[in-house]
mmCIF file of C-alpha atoms in Angstrom:
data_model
loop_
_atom_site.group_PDB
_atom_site.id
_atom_site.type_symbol
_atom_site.label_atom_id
_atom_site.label_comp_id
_atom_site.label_asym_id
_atom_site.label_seq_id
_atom_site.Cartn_x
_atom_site.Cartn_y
_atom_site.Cartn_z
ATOM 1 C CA UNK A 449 -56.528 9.699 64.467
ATOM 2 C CA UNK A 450 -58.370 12.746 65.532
ATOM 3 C CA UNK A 451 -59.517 15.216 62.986
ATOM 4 C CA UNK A 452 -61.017 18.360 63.701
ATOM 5 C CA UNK A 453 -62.798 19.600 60.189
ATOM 6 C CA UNK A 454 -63.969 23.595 59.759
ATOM 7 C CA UNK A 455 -66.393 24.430 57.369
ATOM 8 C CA UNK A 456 -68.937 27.567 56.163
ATOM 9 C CA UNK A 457 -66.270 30.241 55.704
ATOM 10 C CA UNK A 458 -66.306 32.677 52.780
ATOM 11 C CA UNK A 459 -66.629 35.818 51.150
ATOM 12 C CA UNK A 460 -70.217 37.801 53.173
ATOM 13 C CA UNK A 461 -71.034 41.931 52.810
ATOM 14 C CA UNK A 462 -70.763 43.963 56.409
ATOM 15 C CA UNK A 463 -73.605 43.158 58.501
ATOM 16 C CA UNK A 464 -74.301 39.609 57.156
ATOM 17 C CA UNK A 465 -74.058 36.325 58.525
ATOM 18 C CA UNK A 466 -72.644 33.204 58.171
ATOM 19 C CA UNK A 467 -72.467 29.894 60.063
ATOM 20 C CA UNK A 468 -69.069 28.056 60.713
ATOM 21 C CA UNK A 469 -69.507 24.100 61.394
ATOM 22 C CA UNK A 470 -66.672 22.231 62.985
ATOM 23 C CA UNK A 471 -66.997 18.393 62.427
ATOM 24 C CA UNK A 472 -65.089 15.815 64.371
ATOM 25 C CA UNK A 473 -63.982 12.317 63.668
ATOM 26 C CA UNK A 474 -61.591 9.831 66.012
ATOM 27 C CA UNK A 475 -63.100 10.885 69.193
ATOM 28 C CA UNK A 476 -66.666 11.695 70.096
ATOM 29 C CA UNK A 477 -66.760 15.384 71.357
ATOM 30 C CA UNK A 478 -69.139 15.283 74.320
ATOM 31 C CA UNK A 479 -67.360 15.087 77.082
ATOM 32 C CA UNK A 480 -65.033 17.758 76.136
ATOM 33 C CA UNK A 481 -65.276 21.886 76.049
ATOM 34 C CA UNK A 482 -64.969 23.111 73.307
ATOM 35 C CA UNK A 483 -63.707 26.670 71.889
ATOM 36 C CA UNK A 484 -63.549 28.809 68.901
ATOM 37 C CA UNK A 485 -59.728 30.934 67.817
ATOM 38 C CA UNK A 486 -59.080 32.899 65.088
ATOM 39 C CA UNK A 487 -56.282 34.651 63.864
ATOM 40 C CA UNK A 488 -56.810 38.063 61.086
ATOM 41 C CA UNK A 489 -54.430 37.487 58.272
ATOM 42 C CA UNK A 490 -51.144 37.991 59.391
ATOM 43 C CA UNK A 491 -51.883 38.660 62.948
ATOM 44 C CA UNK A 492 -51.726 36.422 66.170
ATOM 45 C CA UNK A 493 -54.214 34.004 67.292
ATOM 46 C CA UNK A 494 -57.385 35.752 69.502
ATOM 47 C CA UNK A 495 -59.651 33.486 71.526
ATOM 48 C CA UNK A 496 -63.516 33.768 70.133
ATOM 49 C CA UNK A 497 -65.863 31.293 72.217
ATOM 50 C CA UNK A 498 -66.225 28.464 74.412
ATOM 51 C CA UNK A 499 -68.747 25.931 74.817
ATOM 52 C CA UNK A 500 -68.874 23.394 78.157
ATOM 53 C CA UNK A 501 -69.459 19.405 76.888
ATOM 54 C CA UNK A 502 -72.733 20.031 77.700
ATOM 55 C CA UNK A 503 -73.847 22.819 75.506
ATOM 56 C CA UNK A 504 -75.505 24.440 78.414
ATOM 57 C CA UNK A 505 -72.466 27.370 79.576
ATOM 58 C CA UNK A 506 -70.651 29.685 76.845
ATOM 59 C CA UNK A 507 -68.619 31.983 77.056
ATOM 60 C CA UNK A 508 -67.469 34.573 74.930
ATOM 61 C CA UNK A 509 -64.510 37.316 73.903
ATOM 62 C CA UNK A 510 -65.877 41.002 74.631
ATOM 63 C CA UNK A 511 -65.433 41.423 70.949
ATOM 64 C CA UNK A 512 -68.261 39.305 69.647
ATOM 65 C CA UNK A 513 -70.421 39.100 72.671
ATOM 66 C CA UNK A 514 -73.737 40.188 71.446
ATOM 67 C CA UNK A 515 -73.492 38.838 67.954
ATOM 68 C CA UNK A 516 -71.839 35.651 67.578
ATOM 69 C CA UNK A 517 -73.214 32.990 69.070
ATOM 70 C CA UNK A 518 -71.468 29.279 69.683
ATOM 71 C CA UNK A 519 -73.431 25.948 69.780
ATOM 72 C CA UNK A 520 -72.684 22.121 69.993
ATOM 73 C CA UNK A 521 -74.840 18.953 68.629
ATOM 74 C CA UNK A 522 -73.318 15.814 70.909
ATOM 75 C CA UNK A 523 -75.293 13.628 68.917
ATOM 76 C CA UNK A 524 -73.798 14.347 65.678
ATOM 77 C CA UNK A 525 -70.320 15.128 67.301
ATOM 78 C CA UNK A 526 -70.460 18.866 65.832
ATOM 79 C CA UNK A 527 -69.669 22.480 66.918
ATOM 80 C CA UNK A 528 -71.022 25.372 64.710
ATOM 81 C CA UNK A 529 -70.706 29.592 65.863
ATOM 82 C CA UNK A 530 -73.240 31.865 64.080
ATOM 83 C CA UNK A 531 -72.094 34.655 63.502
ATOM 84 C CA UNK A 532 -74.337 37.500 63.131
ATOM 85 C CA UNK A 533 -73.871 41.552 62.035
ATOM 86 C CA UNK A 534 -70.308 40.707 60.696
ATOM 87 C CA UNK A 535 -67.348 43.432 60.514
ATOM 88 C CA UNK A 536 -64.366 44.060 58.731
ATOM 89 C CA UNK A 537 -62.904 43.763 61.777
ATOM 90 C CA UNK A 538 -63.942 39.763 62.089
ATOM 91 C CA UNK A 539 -61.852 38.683 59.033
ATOM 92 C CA UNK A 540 -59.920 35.621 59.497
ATOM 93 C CA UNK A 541 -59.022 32.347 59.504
ATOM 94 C CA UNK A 542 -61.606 30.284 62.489
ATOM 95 C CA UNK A 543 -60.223 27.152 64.017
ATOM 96 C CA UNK A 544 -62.285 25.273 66.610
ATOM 97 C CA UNK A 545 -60.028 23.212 69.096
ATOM 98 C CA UNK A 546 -60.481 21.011 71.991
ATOM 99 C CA UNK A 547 -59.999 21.770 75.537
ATOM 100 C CA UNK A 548 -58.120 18.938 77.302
ATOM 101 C CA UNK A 549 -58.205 20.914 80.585
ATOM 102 C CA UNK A 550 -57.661 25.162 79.716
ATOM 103 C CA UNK A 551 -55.293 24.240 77.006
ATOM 104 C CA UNK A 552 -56.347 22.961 73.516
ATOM 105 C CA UNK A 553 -54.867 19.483 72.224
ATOM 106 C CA UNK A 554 -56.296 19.545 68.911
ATOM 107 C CA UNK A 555 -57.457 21.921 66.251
ATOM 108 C CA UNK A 556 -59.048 21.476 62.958
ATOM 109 C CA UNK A 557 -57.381 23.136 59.806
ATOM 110 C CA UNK A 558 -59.304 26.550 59.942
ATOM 111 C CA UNK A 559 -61.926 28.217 57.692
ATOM 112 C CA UNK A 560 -61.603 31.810 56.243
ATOM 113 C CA UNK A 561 -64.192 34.479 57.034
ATOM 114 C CA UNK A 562 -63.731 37.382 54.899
ATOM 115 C CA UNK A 563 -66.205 40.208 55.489
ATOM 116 C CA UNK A 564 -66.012 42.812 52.734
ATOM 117 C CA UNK A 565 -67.965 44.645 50.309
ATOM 118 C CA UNK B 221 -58.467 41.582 78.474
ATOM 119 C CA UNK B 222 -55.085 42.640 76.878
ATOM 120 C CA UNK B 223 -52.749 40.271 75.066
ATOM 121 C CA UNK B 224 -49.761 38.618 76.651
ATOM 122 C CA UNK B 225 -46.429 40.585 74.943
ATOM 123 C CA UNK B 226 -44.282 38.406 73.687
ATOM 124 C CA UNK B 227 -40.861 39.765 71.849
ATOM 125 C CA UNK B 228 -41.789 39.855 67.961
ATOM 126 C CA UNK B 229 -38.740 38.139 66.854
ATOM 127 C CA UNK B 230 -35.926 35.635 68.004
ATOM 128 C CA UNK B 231 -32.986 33.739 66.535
ATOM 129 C CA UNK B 232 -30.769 30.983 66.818
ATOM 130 C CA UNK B 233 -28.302 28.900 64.740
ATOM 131 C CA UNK B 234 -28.142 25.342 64.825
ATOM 132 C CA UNK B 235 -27.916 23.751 68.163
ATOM 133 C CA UNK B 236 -27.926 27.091 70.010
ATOM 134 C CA UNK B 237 -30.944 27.855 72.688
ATOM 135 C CA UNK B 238 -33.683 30.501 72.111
ATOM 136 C CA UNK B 239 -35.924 31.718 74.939
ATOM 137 C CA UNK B 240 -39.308 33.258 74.525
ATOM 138 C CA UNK B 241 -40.807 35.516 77.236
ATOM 139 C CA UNK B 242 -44.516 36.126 77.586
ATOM 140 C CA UNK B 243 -45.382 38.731 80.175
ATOM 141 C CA UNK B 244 -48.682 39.040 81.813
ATOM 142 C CA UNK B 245 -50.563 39.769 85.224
ATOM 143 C CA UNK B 246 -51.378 38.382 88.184
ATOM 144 C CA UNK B 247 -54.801 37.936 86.733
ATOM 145 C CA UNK B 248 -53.822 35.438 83.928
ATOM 146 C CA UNK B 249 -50.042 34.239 83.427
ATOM 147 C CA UNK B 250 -49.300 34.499 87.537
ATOM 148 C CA UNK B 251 -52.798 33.814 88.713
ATOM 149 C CA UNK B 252 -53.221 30.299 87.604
ATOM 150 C CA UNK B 253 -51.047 27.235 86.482
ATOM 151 C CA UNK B 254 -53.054 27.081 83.340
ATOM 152 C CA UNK B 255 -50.107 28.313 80.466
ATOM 153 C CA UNK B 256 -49.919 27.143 77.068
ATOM 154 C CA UNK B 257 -47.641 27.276 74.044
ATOM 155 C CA UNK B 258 -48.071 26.481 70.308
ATOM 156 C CA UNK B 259 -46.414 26.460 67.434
ATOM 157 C CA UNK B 260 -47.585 27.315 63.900
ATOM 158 C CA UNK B 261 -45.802 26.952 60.851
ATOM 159 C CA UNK B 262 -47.112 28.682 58.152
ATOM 160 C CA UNK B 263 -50.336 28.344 56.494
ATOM 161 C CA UNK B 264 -50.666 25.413 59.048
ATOM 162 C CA UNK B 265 -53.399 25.160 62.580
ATOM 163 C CA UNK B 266 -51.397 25.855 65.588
ATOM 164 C CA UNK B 267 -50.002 22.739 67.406
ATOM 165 C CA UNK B 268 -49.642 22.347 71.137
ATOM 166 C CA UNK B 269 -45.918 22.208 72.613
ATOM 167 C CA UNK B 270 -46.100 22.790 76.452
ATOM 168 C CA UNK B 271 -49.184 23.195 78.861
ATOM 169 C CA UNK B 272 -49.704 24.306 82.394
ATOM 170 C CA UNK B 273 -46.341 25.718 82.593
ATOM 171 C CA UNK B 274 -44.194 22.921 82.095
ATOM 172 C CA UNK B 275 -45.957 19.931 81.090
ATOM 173 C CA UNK B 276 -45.244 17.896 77.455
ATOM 174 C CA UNK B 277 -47.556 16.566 75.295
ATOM 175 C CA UNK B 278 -46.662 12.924 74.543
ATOM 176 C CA UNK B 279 -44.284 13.509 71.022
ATOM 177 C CA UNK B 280 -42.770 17.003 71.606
ATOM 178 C CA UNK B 281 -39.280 16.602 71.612
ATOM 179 C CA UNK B 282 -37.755 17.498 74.943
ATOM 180 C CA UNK B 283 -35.724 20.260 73.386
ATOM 181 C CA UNK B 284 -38.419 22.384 74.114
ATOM 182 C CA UNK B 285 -39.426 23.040 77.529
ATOM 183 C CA UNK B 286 -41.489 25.386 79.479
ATOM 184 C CA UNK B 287 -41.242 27.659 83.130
ATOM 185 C CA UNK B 288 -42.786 31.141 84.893
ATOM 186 C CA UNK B 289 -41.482 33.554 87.119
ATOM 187 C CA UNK B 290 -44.284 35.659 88.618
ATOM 188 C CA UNK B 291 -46.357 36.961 85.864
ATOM 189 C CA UNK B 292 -43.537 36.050 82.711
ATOM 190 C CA UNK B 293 -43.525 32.341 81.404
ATOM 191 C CA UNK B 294 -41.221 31.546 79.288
ATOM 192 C CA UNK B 295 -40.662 28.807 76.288
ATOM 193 C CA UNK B 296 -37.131 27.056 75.798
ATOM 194 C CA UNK B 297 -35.912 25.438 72.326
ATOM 195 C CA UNK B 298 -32.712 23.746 72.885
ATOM 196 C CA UNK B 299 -30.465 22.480 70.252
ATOM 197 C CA UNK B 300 -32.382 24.418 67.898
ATOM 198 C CA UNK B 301 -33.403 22.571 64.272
ATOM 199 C CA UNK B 302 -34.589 23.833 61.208
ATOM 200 C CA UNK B 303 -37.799 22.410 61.528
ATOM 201 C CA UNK B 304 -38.615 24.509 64.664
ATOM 202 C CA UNK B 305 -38.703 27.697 62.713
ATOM 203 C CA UNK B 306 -42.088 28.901 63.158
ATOM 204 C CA UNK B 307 -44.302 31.452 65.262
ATOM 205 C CA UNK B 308 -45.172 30.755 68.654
ATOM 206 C CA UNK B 309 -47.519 31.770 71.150
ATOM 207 C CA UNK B 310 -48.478 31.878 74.280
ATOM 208 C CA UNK B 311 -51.816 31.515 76.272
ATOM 209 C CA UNK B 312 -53.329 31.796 79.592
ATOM 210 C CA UNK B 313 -55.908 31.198 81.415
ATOM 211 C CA UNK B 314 -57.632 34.292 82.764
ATOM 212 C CA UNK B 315 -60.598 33.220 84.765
ATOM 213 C CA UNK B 316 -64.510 32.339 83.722
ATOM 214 C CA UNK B 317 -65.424 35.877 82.570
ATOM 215 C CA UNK B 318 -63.214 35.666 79.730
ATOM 216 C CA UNK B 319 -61.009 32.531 79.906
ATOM 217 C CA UNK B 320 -58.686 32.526 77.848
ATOM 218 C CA UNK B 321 -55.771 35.138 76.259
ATOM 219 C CA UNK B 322 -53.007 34.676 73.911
ATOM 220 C CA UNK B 323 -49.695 36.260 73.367
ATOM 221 C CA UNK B 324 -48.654 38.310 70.769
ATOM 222 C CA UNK B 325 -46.363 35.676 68.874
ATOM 223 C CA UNK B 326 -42.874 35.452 68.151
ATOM 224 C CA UNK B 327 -41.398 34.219 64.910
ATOM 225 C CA UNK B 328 -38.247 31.766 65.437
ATOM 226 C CA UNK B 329 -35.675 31.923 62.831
ATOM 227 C CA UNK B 330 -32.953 29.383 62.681
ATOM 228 C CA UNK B 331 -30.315 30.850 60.931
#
């Protein structure tokens, strides 16, 4: 079974940081691109970030360009997105998902970012 | 890049259809074969029900089925059941720059 498992959310002050891991199990990750979602409580979903299998092309939403940043370890079969000079704004639940080909099979069960003071 | 608009809110009883449009441009929703729809219940991750366009994941029931018309796609539930009560959205591809889009979500209710 393939589980996708978020991690590193929480409660941080505007302008801090934080780092979100996503760990996978029942598949090994490399050969697939990989993305960051969220959704803001009780909003829709918003693409963040993706990541080719290689680590070596990301992309990312206009949004968080500048400050978040999205990396991969094949080795360890992980995906993490630093996130830097946080916002209210960037509340929200973060899923990382799998792209099987621009659509995304599976997603873990999501890790809340709440930025407030 | 905008989201796609989807209607905020459609219904159905038991057994009846319900259609869900998402409307975008030429640059995302008509510009590639790349659509996808999801359903989330609530408090749950988002689960993958259709996929460029039409396409079904192996163990989505085919009550629910998927087609575009220029720059709308739209999502089918057929013989609506209580257990497909839920939001759904839809995404697009939109090209390298910024890939991907979603909709704006529509809640199903089954009455």
């Amino acid at each position: 079974e393939v589980q996708l498992v978020e991690s590193g959310g929480g409660l941080v002050q505007p302008g801090g940081s934080l780092r979100l891991s996503c760990g996978a199990s029942g598949l090994t990750i490399s050969r697939s691109w990989m993305h960051w979602v969220r959704q803001a409580p009780g909003e829709g979903l918003m693409w963040v970030s993706r990541i080719s299998s290689d680590g070596r092309n990301a992309v990312y939403a206009d949004s968080v360009r500048g400050r978040f940043a999205i990396s991969r370890d094949n080795a360890e079969n992980t995906l993490s997105l630093q996130m830097n000079s946080l916002r209210a704004e960037d509340t929200a639940v973060y899923y990382c998902a799998i792209d099987s080909g621009r659509y995304f099979t599976y997603w873990g069960q999501g890790t809340l970012v709440t930025v407030s003071s | 890049q905008s989201a796609l608009t989807q209607p905020p809110s459609a219904s159905g009883s038991p057994g009846q259809s319900v259609t869900i449009s998402c409307t975008g441009t030429s640059s995302d929703v008509g510009g590639y074969n790349y659509v996808s729809w999801y359903q989330q219940h609530p408090g749950k991750a988002p689960k993958l029900m259709i996929y460029e366009v039409n396409k079904r994941p192996s163990g989505v029931p085919d009550r629910f089925s998927g087609s575009r018309s220029g720059n709308t796609a739209s999502l089918t539930v057929s013989g609506l059941q209580a257990e497909d009560e839920a939001d759904y959205y839809c995404c697009s591809y939109a090209g390298n720059n910024s890939p991907y889009v979603f909709g704006t979500g529509t809640k199903v209710t089954v009455l």
